[in-house]
Coordinates of C-alpha atoms in Angstrom, one line a residue:
M440 CA -0.8 40.2 -18.3
R441 CA -3.4 37.2 -19.2
P442 CA -1.5 35.1 -21.7
L443 CA 0.6 33.7 -18.5
P444 CA -2.4 32.2 -16.7
R445 CA -3.2 30.5 -20.2
T446 CA 0.3 29.7 -20.5
L447 CA 1.1 27.7 -17.3
T448 CA -2.4 25.9 -17.7
A449 CA -1.3 24.7 -21.2
G450 CA 1.9 23.6 -19.6
A451 CA 0.2 22.0 -16.6
M452 CA -2.3 20.0 -19.2
L453 CA 1.1 19.1 -21.5
L454 CA 2.7 17.7 -18.8
A455 CA -0.4 15.9 -17.3
I456 CA -0.7 14.2 -20.7
A457 CA 2.9 13.5 -21.1
N458 CA 2.5 11.6 -17.3
A459 CA -0.4 9.7 -18.5
A460 CA 1.2 8.5 -21.8
Y461 CA 4.7 7.6 -19.8
A462 CA 2.5 5.6 -17.6
E463 CA 1.0 3.2 -20.1
E464 CA 4.3 2.2 -21.3
K465 CA 5.2 -1.4 -20.8
S466 CA 8.4 -2.1 -18.6
P467 CA 11.1 -3.8 -21.5
S468 CA 10.8 -7.4 -21.7
T469 CA 13.7 -10.0 -21.4
T470 CA 15.7 -10.5 -24.4
D471 CA 17.7 -13.4 -23.1
G472 CA 15.4 -16.1 -24.4
T473 CA 14.8 -17.5 -20.8
N474 CA 11.3 -17.7 -19.8
S475 CA 9.8 -14.3 -18.5
V476 CA 7.2 -15.6 -16.0
A477 CA 9.5 -18.1 -14.4
S478 CA 12.5 -15.2 -14.0
A479 CA 10.1 -12.9 -12.6
I480 CA 9.0 -15.1 -10.0
S481 CA 12.8 -15.6 -9.2
R482 CA 13.5 -12.4 -8.8
S483 CA 10.6 -11.6 -6.5
V484 CA 11.3 -14.5 -4.3
S485 CA 15.0 -13.4 -4.1
A486 CA 14.7 -9.8 -3.8
S487 CA 13.5 -9.2 0.1
P488 CA 13.8 -5.7 1.7
G489 CA 16.4 -5.8 4.9
A490 CA 15.3 -7.7 7.7
G491 CA 14.5 -4.5 10.0
L492 CA 16.0 -3.4 13.3
M493 CA 14.1 -5.6 15.6
N494 CA 14.9 -8.8 13.2
D495 CA 18.5 -7.7 12.8
W496 CA 19.0 -7.6 16.9
L497 CA 16.8 -11.0 17.8
R498 CA 19.1 -12.9 15.1
S499 CA 22.0 -11.2 16.6
E500 CA 20.9 -12.6 19.8
S501 CA 19.9 -16.2 18.7
D502 CA 20.0 -18.4 16.0
F503 CA 16.2 -19.5 16.6
F504 CA 15.1 -16.0 15.3
R505 CA 16.8 -16.6 11.9
S506 CA 13.8 -18.1 10.5
W507 CA 11.0 -15.6 11.9
D508 CA 10.1 -12.2 10.5
I509 CA 9.0 -10.0 13.4
G510 CA 8.1 -6.3 12.8
G511 CA 5.4 -3.7 12.8
Q512 CA 4.8 -0.3 11.5
F513 CA 3.1 3.2 12.7
R514 CA 1.7 5.9 10.4
A515 CA 0.3 9.2 11.6
R516 CA -1.0 11.5 8.7
E517 CA -3.0 15.1 9.4
E518 CA -5.0 16.1 6.6
H519 CA -6.8 19.2 6.0
K520 CA -9.6 19.9 3.6
E521 CA -11.0 23.3 2.5
Y522 CA -14.0 23.6 0.8
F523 CA -14.8 19.7 0.3
A524 CA -18.4 18.5 1.3
A525 CA -18.1 16.4 4.7
A526 CA -20.6 13.3 4.2
G527 CA -23.2 13.4 7.2
Q528 CA -22.6 17.0 8.3
A529 CA -25.5 19.4 8.2
G530 CA -25.3 22.0 5.6
A531 CA -22.3 20.6 4.0
V532 CA -21.2 22.3 0.9
D533 CA -18.6 22.2 -2.0
F534 CA -16.9 25.3 -3.0
R535 CA -19.2 27.7 -1.3
K536 CA -18.7 30.1 1.8
V537 CA -22.5 29.8 2.5
G538 CA -23.9 27.5 4.6
G539 CA -22.5 24.9 6.6
D540 CA -18.4 24.4 7.3
P541 CA -17.3 23.2 4.4
D542 CA -13.8 22.5 6.5
N543 CA -12.4 19.2 7.7
T544 CA -9.3 18.7 9.5
Y545 CA -8.1 15.1 10.8
L546 CA -5.5 13.0 12.0
L547 CA -5.3 9.5 10.5
L548 CA -3.8 6.9 12.4
R549 CA -2.5 3.4 11.2
E550 CA -0.8 0.5 13.2
R551 CA 0.6 -3.1 11.6
V552 CA 2.1 -5.6 13.2
H553 CA 3.5 -9.1 11.6
L554 CA 4.8 -12.0 12.3
G555 CA 6.3 -14.6 9.4
Y556 CA 7.9 -17.9 9.8
Q557 CA 10.2 -19.7 7.1
P558 CA 11.8 -23.1 8.1
C559 CA 12.8 -24.0 4.9
P560 CA 13.2 -22.4 1.3
W561 CA 10.0 -24.1 0.0
F562 CA 7.6 -23.0 3.1
A563 CA 6.7 -19.8 4.6
A564 CA 3.7 -18.3 6.6
F565 CA 2.8 -14.6 7.4
V566 CA 0.2 -13.0 9.3
E567 CA -0.1 -9.1 9.8
G568 CA -3.2 -7.8 11.7
Q569 CA -3.8 -3.5 11.2
G570 CA -5.8 -0.9 13.0
S571 CA -6.7 2.3 11.2
S572 CA -8.7 5.1 12.9
S573 CA -9.0 8.7 12.7
T574 CA -9.8 11.8 15.3
G575 CA -12.0 15.2 14.6
D576 CA -12.9 13.8 10.9
D577 CA -16.2 15.3 10.6
R578 CA -17.6 12.4 8.1
N579 CA -20.5 10.3 9.1
P580 CA -19.9 7.3 8.7
N581 CA -15.9 7.7 8.5
P582 CA -14.6 6.2 5.7
E583 CA -11.0 6.1 6.8
S584 CA -11.7 4.0 10.4
D585 CA -11.9 0.4 10.0
G586 CA -12.7 -0.2 13.6
P587 CA -10.8 -2.8 15.8
F588 CA -7.9 -4.2 15.1
D589 CA -8.5 -6.9 12.1
L590 CA -6.6 -9.4 10.6
R591 CA -5.1 -7.8 7.4
Q592 CA -3.0 -10.6 5.7
A593 CA -2.7 -14.4 6.8
Y594 CA -1.2 -16.6 4.0
V595 CA 0.9 -19.8 3.3
W596 CA 3.7 -19.7 1.1
L597 CA 4.5 -23.1 -0.8
G598 CA 7.2 -24.3 -3.4
D599 CA 10.8 -23.0 -4.1
A600 CA 11.1 -21.0 -7.8
K601 CA 14.7 -21.8 -7.8
A602 CA 14.1 -25.7 -7.6
F603 CA 10.8 -26.0 -9.4
P604 CA 8.8 -23.0 -11.3
L605 CA 5.5 -23.5 -9.2
T606 CA 4.8 -21.8 -6.3
A607 CA 1.7 -21.3 -4.3
K608 CA 0.4 -18.4 -2.2
V609 CA -2.6 -19.2 -0.7
G610 CA -4.9 -16.9 1.8
R611 CA -5.6 -13.1 2.5
Q612 CA -2.7 -11.1 0.7
E613 CA -1.6 -8.0 -1.0
L614 CA -1.8 -8.3 -4.9
S615 CA 0.0 -5.3 -6.6
Y616 CA -0.1 -6.3 -10.8
G617 CA 1.7 -3.8 -12.8
D618 CA 0.8 0.2 -11.8
E619 CA -1.9 -0.7 -9.4
R620 CA -4.4 0.9 -11.3
F621 CA -7.2 -1.8 -10.8
V622 CA -5.5 -4.4 -8.2
G623 CA -3.2 -3.0 -5.9
A624 CA -2.4 -2.5 -2.1
F625 CA -3.7 1.0 -2.6
D626 CA -1.1 1.9 0.3
W627 CA -1.5 5.3 0.4
N628 CA -5.0 4.9 1.7
N629 CA -5.4 4.8 5.7
L630 CA -7.0 1.1 5.2
G631 CA -5.0 -0.1 2.0
R632 CA -6.6 -3.2 0.4
V633 CA -6.2 -6.7 0.4
F634 CA -7.4 -9.8 -1.4

């Protein structure tokens, strides 16, 4: 009965290698002869998510809110880790049942609030704050908590990619390139990254 675990292990390794190879593929380039950079910028500017419940309601109440973007996000996630060392905990061990408590269960909380303003197609401003915390985490110092509510993003956008192919987005912002292996928002983490 030993061949089955070996077969499963080999299959899992084959799938992992195929997944890594697929992740390295590049997206197809444009074949219509247009400038791919300019078309990517215009697609990123024109492709915007829905306004959201609060914005839809405010915009239906008054035309004043058409140029405003008001919103937020709340996320709660519980993590349970068994046999992982909790840094700063006396007697912490990895993968051993003797000495210390190798289990760690904690609740991660993240709140974000943002305000955006775009009075015309060539100017926009955006500000976002974030609070990240955890409850019950044995690790010390706690890598999933950033303390008080902090400024996450604050930037100004100048230019209209439809009128002129040069735009500028200046300030603290999320950057996401490719598969986000090196530069990305790392949004699954409780803190995330901004540049």
